[in-house]
Amino acid sequence: MISPVPILSSIASMLRGPNPRLKASYSLSRILSQLDLREMPYDEGVSKNRRRDGTRHISIGVWLIPIDADQSPSDADTSRAEPAVTCDLRRQGIGVLVARKMTATRFLVAVADFDESWRFFLTEVRHQSTRPGGWLQLGMDVIQIVDPESIQISNFRNRRTEVSQS
């Protein structure tokens, strides 16, 4: 039986380079966890369930930008962004509640960080399930972090303003 040698595993991971999927997953988890912890009363402390590896229910407003299956994130039309709400966080992905059926299989998910700067993540839809009250839940895997072009940021900002004024 062959057992892994820790030092060789460390060297191999350095030679392979960064894993964009893991980096994106950790980054999104960090943002959502920080926002979730900010709402927790100071005297509550860290509960045991925060240390578990299972699903955590976190509700934060996000924006979904649909992307065609063969489209590059740099070609995404951010003026088509739709508001949504996260409902859970898992090891490699998130659950998002939407009001209408989505036909795209990939999305850019825009999440506001503490400093109100927007972070964008490329995701793939794994399932779309009905929920009570006419809502749909999208289960999404996080693929990578995306840095949109300035025109995409501008279109996204205009879309947010348009939706908030309607």
Coordinates of C-alpha atoms in Angstrom, one line a residue:
M1 CA 0.0 0.0 0.0
I2 CA 1.4 3.4 -1.0
S3 CA 0.9 6.2 1.4
P4 CA 1.3 9.9 0.4
V5 CA 4.5 11.7 1.5
P6 CA 3.5 15.1 2.8
I7 CA 6.7 16.9 1.6
L8 CA 6.3 15.5 -1.9
S9 CA 2.6 16.5 -2.0
S10 CA 3.6 20.1 -1.0
I11 CA 6.3 20.2 -3.7
A12 CA 3.9 18.8 -6.3
S13 CA 1.2 21.4 -5.5
M14 CA 3.8 24.2 -5.9
L15 CA 4.9 22.9 -9.3
R16 CA 1.2 22.5 -10.5
G17 CA 0.5 26.1 -9.8
P18 CA -2.6 27.7 -8.4
N19 CA -6.0 26.0 -8.9
P20 CA -8.3 28.8 -10.2
R21 CA -11.4 26.9 -9.2
L22 CA -10.2 26.5 -5.6
K23 CA -9.0 30.1 -5.4
A24 CA -12.4 31.4 -6.6
S25 CA -14.3 29.1 -4.2
Y26 CA -12.2 30.3 -1.2
S27 CA -12.6 33.9 -2.3
L28 CA -16.3 33.7 -2.6
S29 CA -16.6 31.8 0.7
R30 CA -14.5 34.5 2.4
I31 CA -16.7 37.3 1.2
L32 CA -19.9 35.5 2.2
S33 CA -18.6 34.4 5.5
Q34 CA -17.4 37.9 6.4
L35 CA -20.8 39.4 5.6
D36 CA -22.5 36.6 7.5
L37 CA -20.2 37.1 10.6
R38 CA -20.8 40.9 10.5
E39 CA -24.5 40.3 11.2
M40 CA -23.7 38.0 14.2
P41 CA -24.1 39.6 17.7
Y42 CA -20.7 40.2 19.4
D43 CA -21.6 38.1 22.4
E44 CA -22.6 35.0 20.4
G45 CA -19.1 33.8 19.6
V46 CA -18.2 31.2 17.0
S47 CA -20.7 28.4 17.1
K48 CA -19.7 24.8 16.4
N49 CA -21.8 24.6 13.2
R50 CA -19.5 27.3 11.7
R51 CA -16.7 24.8 11.9
R52 CA -18.5 22.0 10.1
D53 CA -18.0 21.2 6.5
G54 CA -21.7 21.0 5.5
T55 CA -24.1 23.6 4.1
R56 CA -24.4 27.0 5.7
H57 CA -27.5 29.1 5.0
I58 CA -26.4 32.7 4.1
S59 CA -28.7 35.3 2.6
I60 CA -26.9 38.0 0.6
G61 CA -28.0 40.0 -2.4
V62 CA -26.1 39.2 -5.6
W63 CA -26.5 39.8 -9.3
L64 CA -26.5 37.0 -11.9
I65 CA -25.2 37.8 -15.4
P66 CA -26.0 35.0 -17.9
I67 CA -23.3 33.7 -20.2
D68 CA -23.7 31.4 -23.2
A69 CA -22.0 28.0 -22.9
D70 CA -19.4 28.9 -25.6
Q71 CA -19.0 32.6 -24.5
S72 CA -15.9 33.9 -22.7
P73 CA -16.6 35.9 -19.5
S74 CA -14.8 38.9 -21.1
D75 CA -17.7 38.9 -23.7
A76 CA -20.5 38.8 -21.1
D77 CA -23.3 41.4 -21.5
T78 CA -23.4 42.8 -17.9
S79 CA -26.4 45.0 -18.8
R80 CA -28.5 41.8 -18.6
A81 CA -27.7 41.4 -14.9
E82 CA -30.6 40.1 -12.7
P83 CA -30.9 40.5 -8.9
A84 CA -30.9 37.3 -6.8
V85 CA -30.3 36.1 -3.3
T86 CA -27.9 33.5 -2.0
C87 CA -29.5 30.8 0.2
D88 CA -26.6 28.5 1.0
L89 CA -22.9 28.0 0.8
R90 CA -21.2 24.7 0.2
R91 CA -17.6 23.6 -0.3
Q92 CA -17.4 24.3 -4.0
G93 CA -20.5 26.3 -4.7
I94 CA -23.5 28.4 -3.7
G95 CA -27.2 28.1 -3.9
V96 CA -29.0 31.2 -5.3
L97 CA -32.8 32.0 -5.2
V98 CA -34.3 33.6 -8.3
A99 CA -37.8 34.7 -9.1
R100 CA -38.0 33.2 -12.6
K101 CA -36.6 30.2 -14.5
M102 CA -33.1 30.8 -15.9
T103 CA -32.1 29.2 -19.2
A104 CA -28.4 29.9 -19.1
T105 CA -26.0 27.2 -17.8
R106 CA -23.2 29.6 -16.8
F107 CA -23.4 32.9 -15.0
L108 CA -21.1 35.6 -13.7
V109 CA -22.2 36.1 -10.1
A110 CA -21.5 39.7 -8.8
V111 CA -21.0 40.0 -5.0
A112 CA -20.3 43.3 -3.2
D113 CA -17.4 43.2 -0.8
F114 CA -17.1 45.2 2.4
D115 CA -15.8 48.2 0.6
E116 CA -18.7 48.1 -1.9
S117 CA -16.4 47.0 -4.7
W118 CA -17.9 44.2 -6.8
R119 CA -16.2 40.8 -7.2
F120 CA -17.2 38.6 -10.1
F121 CA -17.2 34.8 -10.2
L122 CA -17.8 32.5 -13.1
T123 CA -20.2 29.7 -12.1
E124 CA -21.8 26.7 -13.8
V125 CA -25.4 25.7 -12.9
R126 CA -25.7 22.1 -11.6
H127 CA -29.4 22.1 -10.9
Q128 CA -32.5 24.3 -10.9
S129 CA -35.1 23.3 -8.3
T130 CA -38.5 24.7 -7.3
R131 CA -38.9 26.2 -3.9
P132 CA -42.0 27.3 -2.0
G133 CA -43.5 30.7 -2.9
G134 CA -42.7 30.4 -6.6
W135 CA -39.0 30.7 -6.1
L136 CA -36.3 28.7 -8.0
Q137 CA -33.0 27.6 -6.5
L138 CA -29.9 27.4 -8.7
G139 CA -27.2 25.2 -7.4
M140 CA -23.9 26.6 -8.9
D141 CA -20.3 25.5 -8.9
V142 CA -17.7 28.3 -8.7
I143 CA -15.2 28.0 -11.5
Q144 CA -13.0 31.1 -11.3
I145 CA -12.6 34.7 -10.4
V146 CA -13.3 37.1 -13.3
D147 CA -12.0 40.7 -13.7
P148 CA -14.5 42.4 -16.1
E149 CA -13.4 45.1 -18.6
S150 CA -14.2 48.7 -17.7
I151 CA -17.1 48.9 -20.2
Q152 CA -18.6 45.8 -18.5
I153 CA -18.3 47.5 -15.1
S154 CA -20.0 50.6 -16.5
N155 CA -22.9 48.6 -18.0
F156 CA -23.3 46.7 -14.8
R157 CA -23.4 49.9 -12.8
N158 CA -26.1 51.3 -15.2
R159 CA -28.1 48.1 -14.9
R160 CA -28.1 48.3 -11.1
T161 CA -29.3 51.9 -11.2
E162 CA -32.0 51.0 -13.7
V163 CA -33.3 48.2 -11.6
S164 CA -33.2 50.2 -8.3
Q165 CA -35.2 53.0 -9.9
S166 CA -38.0 50.8 -11.3

